[in-house]
Coordinates of C-alpha atoms in Angstrom, one line a residue:
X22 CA -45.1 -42.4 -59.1
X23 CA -47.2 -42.2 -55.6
X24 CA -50.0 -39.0 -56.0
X25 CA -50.5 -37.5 -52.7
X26 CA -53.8 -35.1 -52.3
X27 CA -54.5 -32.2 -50.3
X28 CA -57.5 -30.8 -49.9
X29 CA -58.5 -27.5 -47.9
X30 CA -61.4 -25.2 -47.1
X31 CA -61.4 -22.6 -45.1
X32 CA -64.4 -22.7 -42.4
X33 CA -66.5 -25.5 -40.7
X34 CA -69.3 -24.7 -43.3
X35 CA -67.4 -26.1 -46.5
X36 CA -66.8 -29.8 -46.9
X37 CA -63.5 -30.6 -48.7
X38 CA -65.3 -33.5 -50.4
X39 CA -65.8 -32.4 -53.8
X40 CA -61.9 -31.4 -54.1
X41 CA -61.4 -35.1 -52.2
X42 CA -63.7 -36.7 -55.0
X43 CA -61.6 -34.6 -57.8
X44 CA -58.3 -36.3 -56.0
X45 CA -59.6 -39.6 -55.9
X46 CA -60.4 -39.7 -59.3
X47 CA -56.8 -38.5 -60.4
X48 CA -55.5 -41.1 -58.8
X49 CA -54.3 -40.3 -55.6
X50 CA -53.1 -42.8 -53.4
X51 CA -53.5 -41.3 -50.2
X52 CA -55.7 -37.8 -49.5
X53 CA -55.2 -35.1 -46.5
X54 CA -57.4 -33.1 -45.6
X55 CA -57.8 -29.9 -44.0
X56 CA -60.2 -26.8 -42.5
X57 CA -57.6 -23.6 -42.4
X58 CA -57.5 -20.4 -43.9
X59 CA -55.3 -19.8 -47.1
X60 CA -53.5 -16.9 -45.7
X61 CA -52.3 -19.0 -42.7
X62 CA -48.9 -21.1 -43.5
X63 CA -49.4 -22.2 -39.9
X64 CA -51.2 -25.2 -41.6
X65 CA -50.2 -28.7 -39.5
X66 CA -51.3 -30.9 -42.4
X67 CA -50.3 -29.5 -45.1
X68 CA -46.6 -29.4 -42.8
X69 CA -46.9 -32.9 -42.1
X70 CA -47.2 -34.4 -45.7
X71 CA -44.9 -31.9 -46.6
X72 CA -42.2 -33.7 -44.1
X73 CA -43.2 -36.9 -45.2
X74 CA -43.6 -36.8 -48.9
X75 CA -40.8 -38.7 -50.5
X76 CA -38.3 -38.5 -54.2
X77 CA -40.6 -39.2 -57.0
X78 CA -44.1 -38.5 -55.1
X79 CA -46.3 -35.9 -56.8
X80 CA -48.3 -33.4 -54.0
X81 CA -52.1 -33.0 -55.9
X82 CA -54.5 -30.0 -55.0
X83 CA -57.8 -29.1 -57.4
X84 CA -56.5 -25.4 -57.7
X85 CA -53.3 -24.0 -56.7
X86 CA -55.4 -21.6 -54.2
X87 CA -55.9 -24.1 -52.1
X88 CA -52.3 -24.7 -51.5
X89 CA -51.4 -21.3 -51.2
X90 CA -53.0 -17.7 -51.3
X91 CA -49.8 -15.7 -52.1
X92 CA -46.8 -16.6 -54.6
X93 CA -44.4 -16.0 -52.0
X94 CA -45.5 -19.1 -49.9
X95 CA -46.3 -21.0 -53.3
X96 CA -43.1 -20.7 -54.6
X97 CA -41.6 -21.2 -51.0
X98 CA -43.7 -25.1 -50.9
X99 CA -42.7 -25.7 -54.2
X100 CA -38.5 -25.6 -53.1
X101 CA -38.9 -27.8 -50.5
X102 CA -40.7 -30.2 -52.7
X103 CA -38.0 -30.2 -55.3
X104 CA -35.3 -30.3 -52.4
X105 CA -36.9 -33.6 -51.1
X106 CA -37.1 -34.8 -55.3
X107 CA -40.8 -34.0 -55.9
X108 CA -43.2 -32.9 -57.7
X109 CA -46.3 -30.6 -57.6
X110 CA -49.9 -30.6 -59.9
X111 CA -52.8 -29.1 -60.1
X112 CA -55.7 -30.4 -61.7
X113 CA -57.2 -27.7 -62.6
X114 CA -53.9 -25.5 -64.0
X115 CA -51.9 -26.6 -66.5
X116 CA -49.3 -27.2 -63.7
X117 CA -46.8 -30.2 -63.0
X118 CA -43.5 -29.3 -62.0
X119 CA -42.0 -32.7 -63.6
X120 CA -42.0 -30.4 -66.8
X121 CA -40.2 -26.9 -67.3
X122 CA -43.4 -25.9 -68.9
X123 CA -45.5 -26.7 -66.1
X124 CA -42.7 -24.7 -64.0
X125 CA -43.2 -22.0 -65.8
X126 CA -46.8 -21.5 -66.0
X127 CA -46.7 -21.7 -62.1
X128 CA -44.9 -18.8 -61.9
X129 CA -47.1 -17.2 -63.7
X130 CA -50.4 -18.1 -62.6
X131 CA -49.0 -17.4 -59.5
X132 CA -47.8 -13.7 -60.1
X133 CA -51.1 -13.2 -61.9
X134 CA -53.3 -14.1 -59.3
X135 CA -50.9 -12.3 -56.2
X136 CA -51.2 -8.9 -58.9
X137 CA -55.2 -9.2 -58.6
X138 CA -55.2 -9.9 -55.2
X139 CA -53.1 -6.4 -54.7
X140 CA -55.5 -4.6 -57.4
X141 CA -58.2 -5.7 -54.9
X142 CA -56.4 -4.2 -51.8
X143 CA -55.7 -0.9 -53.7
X144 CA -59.7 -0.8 -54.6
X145 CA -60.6 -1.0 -51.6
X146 CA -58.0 1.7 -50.1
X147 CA -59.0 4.0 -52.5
X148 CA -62.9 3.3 -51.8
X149 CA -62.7 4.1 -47.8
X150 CA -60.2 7.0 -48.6
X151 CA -63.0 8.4 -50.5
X152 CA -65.8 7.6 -48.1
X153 CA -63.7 9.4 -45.5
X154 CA -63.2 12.2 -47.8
X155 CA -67.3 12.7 -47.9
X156 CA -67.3 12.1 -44.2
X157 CA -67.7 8.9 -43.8
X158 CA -66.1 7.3 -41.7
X159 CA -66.2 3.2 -41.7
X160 CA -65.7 0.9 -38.4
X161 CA -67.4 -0.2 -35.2
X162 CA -69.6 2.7 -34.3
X163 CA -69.2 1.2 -30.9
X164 CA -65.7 0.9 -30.7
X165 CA -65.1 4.7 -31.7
X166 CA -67.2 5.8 -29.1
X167 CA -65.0 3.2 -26.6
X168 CA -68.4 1.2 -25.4
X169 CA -67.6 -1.3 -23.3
X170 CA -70.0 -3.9 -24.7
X171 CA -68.4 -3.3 -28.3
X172 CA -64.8 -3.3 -26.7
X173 CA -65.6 -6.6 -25.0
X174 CA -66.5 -8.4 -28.3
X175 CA -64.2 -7.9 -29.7
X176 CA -61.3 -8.2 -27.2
X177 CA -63.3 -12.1 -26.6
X178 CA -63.0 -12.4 -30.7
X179 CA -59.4 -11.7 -30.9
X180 CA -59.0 -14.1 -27.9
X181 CA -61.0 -16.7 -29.6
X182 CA -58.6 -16.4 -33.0
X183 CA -55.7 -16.7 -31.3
X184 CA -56.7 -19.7 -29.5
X185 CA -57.5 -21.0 -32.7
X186 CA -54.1 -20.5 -34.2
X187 CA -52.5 -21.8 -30.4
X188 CA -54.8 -25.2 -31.2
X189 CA -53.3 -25.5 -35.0
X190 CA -49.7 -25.9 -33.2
X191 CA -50.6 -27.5 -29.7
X192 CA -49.3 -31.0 -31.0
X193 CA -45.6 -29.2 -31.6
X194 CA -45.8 -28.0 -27.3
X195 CA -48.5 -28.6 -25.2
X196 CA -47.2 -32.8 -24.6
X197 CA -43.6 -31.5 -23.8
X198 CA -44.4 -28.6 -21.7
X199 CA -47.0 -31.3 -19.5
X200 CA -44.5 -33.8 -19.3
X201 CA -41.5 -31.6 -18.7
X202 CA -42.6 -28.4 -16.7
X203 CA -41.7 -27.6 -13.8
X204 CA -39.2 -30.3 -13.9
X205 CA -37.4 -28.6 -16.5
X206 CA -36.5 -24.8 -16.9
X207 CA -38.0 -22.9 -19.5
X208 CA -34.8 -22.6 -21.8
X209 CA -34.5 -26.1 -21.9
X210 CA -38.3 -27.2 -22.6
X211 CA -37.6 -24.7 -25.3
X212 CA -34.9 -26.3 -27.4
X213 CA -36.9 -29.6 -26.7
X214 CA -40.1 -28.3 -28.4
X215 CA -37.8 -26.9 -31.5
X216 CA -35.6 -29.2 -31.8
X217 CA -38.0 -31.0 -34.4
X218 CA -39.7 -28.0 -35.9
X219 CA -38.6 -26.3 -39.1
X220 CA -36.9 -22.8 -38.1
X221 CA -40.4 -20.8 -39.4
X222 CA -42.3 -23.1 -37.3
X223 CA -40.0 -22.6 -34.4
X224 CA -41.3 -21.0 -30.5
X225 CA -39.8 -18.1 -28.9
X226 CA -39.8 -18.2 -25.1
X227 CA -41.8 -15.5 -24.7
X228 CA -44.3 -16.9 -27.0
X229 CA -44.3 -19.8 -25.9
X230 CA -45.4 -18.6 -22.2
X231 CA -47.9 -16.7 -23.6
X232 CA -49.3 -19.4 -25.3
X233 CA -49.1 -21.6 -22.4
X234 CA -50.4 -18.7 -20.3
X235 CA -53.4 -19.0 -22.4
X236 CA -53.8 -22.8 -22.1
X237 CA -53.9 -22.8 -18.0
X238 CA -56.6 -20.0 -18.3
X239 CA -58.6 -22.0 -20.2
X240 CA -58.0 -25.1 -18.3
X241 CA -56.2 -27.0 -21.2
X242 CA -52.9 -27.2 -18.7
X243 CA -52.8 -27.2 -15.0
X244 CA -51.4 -24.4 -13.4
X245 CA -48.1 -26.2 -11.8
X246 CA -46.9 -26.3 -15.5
X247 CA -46.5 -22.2 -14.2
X248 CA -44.7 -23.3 -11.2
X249 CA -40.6 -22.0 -10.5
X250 CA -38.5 -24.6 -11.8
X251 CA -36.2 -26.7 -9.3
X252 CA -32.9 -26.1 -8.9
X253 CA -31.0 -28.8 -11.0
X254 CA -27.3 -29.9 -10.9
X255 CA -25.5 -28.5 -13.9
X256 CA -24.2 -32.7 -14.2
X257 CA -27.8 -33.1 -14.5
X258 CA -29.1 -31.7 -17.3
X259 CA -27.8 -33.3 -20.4
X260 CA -29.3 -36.3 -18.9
X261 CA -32.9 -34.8 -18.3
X262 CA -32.5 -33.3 -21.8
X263 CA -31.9 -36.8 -23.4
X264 CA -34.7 -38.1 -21.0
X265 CA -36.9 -35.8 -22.1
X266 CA -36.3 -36.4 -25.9
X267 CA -36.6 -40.4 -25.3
X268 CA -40.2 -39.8 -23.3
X269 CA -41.3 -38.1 -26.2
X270 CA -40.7 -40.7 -28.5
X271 CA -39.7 -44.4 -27.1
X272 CA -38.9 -45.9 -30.5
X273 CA -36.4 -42.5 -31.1
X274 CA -33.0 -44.2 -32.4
X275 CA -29.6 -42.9 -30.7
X276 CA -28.7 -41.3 -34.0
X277 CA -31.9 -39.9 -33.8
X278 CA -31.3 -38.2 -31.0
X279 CA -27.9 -37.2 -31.7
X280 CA -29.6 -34.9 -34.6
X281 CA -31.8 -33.6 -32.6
X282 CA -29.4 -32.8 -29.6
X283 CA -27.4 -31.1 -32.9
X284 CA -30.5 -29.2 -34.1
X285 CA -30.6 -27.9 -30.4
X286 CA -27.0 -26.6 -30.5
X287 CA -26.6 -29.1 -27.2
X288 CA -22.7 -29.2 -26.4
X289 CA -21.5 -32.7 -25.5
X290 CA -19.9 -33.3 -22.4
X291 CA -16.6 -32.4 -23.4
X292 CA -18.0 -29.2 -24.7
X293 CA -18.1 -30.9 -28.8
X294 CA -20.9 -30.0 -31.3
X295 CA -21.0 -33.0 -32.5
X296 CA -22.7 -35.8 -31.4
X297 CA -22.0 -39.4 -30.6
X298 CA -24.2 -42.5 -30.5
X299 CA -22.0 -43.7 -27.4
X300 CA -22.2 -40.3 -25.5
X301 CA -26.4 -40.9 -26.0
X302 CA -26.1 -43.7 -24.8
X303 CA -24.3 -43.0 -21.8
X304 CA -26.2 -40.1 -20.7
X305 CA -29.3 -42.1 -21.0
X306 CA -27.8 -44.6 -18.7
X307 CA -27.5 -42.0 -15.9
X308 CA -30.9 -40.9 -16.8
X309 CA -32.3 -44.0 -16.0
X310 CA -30.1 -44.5 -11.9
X311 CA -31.6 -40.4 -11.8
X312 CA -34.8 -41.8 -12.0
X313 CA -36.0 -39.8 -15.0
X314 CA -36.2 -42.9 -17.4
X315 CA -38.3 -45.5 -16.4

């Protein structure tokens, strides 16, 4: 069966190619890499192998920490492998899920190491309580005394992660909100850029507007993608919407589309929930005499 690695660090100063050598030399077919922290499930390559892997293939890390850092979100990857028909190892564990023994041990390496993880938290609650107990009192002396120099760092720091997390998921918006806004209203461009995404990966508006927000302040978008959108005839829209989903991907099939119209909870023209290939195709027709399709 096809062996698929993954390997991650955390920061630019590790190199994944030790646990890539490890991989190789299990026999893995293919190997993904990655540079994201293990407390993030934001993760866009570890998401996209996980989409892709196929019945029978076996996901591969060196240690199970470097798929995931809490047993929640192991257990969680786990499901969706065995809902797609694979498998998961570990070289370094006595884990493969192809066996109810290897099941089982995951469970409980994975409670084991989530229980120290908590011992840890506790120590160290326990250690500040008792600092603040003899008076001392941990933190940025500069931000308890409200300096503006100290306030400023970190304010740029916290604006500097969250870019970092906005650039982890710009593939999922950023193309669609270019190529749509301010053609398109908001609520629309918004079931467009979830209609692919699985539901814990999914935007809300306002979220999304901050992020984008973020993006034209940085320069990364141009600031018409801000602009009020134009007034569109309600006959209109299914076409733009179907427009928009085709410019996104040419090669999309009309079924394709049909599920992803679904996935938006798009009503048909006659009000259905259900889609059909010949109502796709129709729309897209008028797309194309609206102009929208080239």
């Amino acid at each position: 069966m096809p062996l698929i690695g993954y390997a991650r660090v955390s920061t630019e100063d590790q190199t994944p190619l030790p646990q890539s050598q490890a991989l190789k030399s299990a026999g893995c077919a293919e190997i993904h890499e990655e540079q994201a922290s293990g407390g993030s499930r934001a993760r866009p390559v570890l998401a996209r192998v996980l989409d892709r892997i196929g019945k029978g293939d076996t996901l591969v890390v060196v240690r199970i920490d470097r798929l995931a850092r809490s047993l929640s979100h192991l257990l969680e990857v786990i499901e969706q492998l065995e809902a797609q028909g694979a498998f998961f190892r570990s070289l370094m564990d006595p884990i493969d899920t192809s066996s109810p023994q290897g099941r089982f041990t995951l469970q409980v390496l994975g409670a084991a190491a989530e229980f120290e993880r908590a011992l840890i938290r506790e120590r160290t609650k326990a250690g500040l309580a008792s600092a603040r107990s003899e008076g001392r009192v941990g933190g940025n002396p500069g931000l308890r005394a409200k300096d503006p120099v100290a306030l400023r760092k970190v304010r740029l720091a916290r604006q500097d992660g969250y870019m970092g997390r906005l650039n982890e998921t710009a593939q999922d918006w950023v193309p669609h909100v270019r190529r749509l806004r301010p053609d398109m209203a908001w609520e629309d461009v918004l079931r467009i850029v979830n209609g692919p995404l699985p539901r814990e990966r999914q935007w809300t508006q306002s979220r999304l507007l901050r992020a984008v927000n973020a993006y034209v302040r940085d320069g990364f978008l141009p600031e018409t993608v801000l602009d009020r959108a134009g007034r569109r005839e309600t006959d209109d829209r299914l076409p733009a919407i179907v427009a928009a989903i085709k410019g996104a991907d040419p090669d999309i099939t009309l079924q394709a589309i049909c599920t992803r119209l679904e996935a938006m909870r798009e009503r048909t023209p006659r009000g259905r929930t259900s889609w059909q290939t010949s109502s796709v195709k129709m729309l897209l027709g008028r797309a194309k005499k609206l102009g929208l399709l080239v």
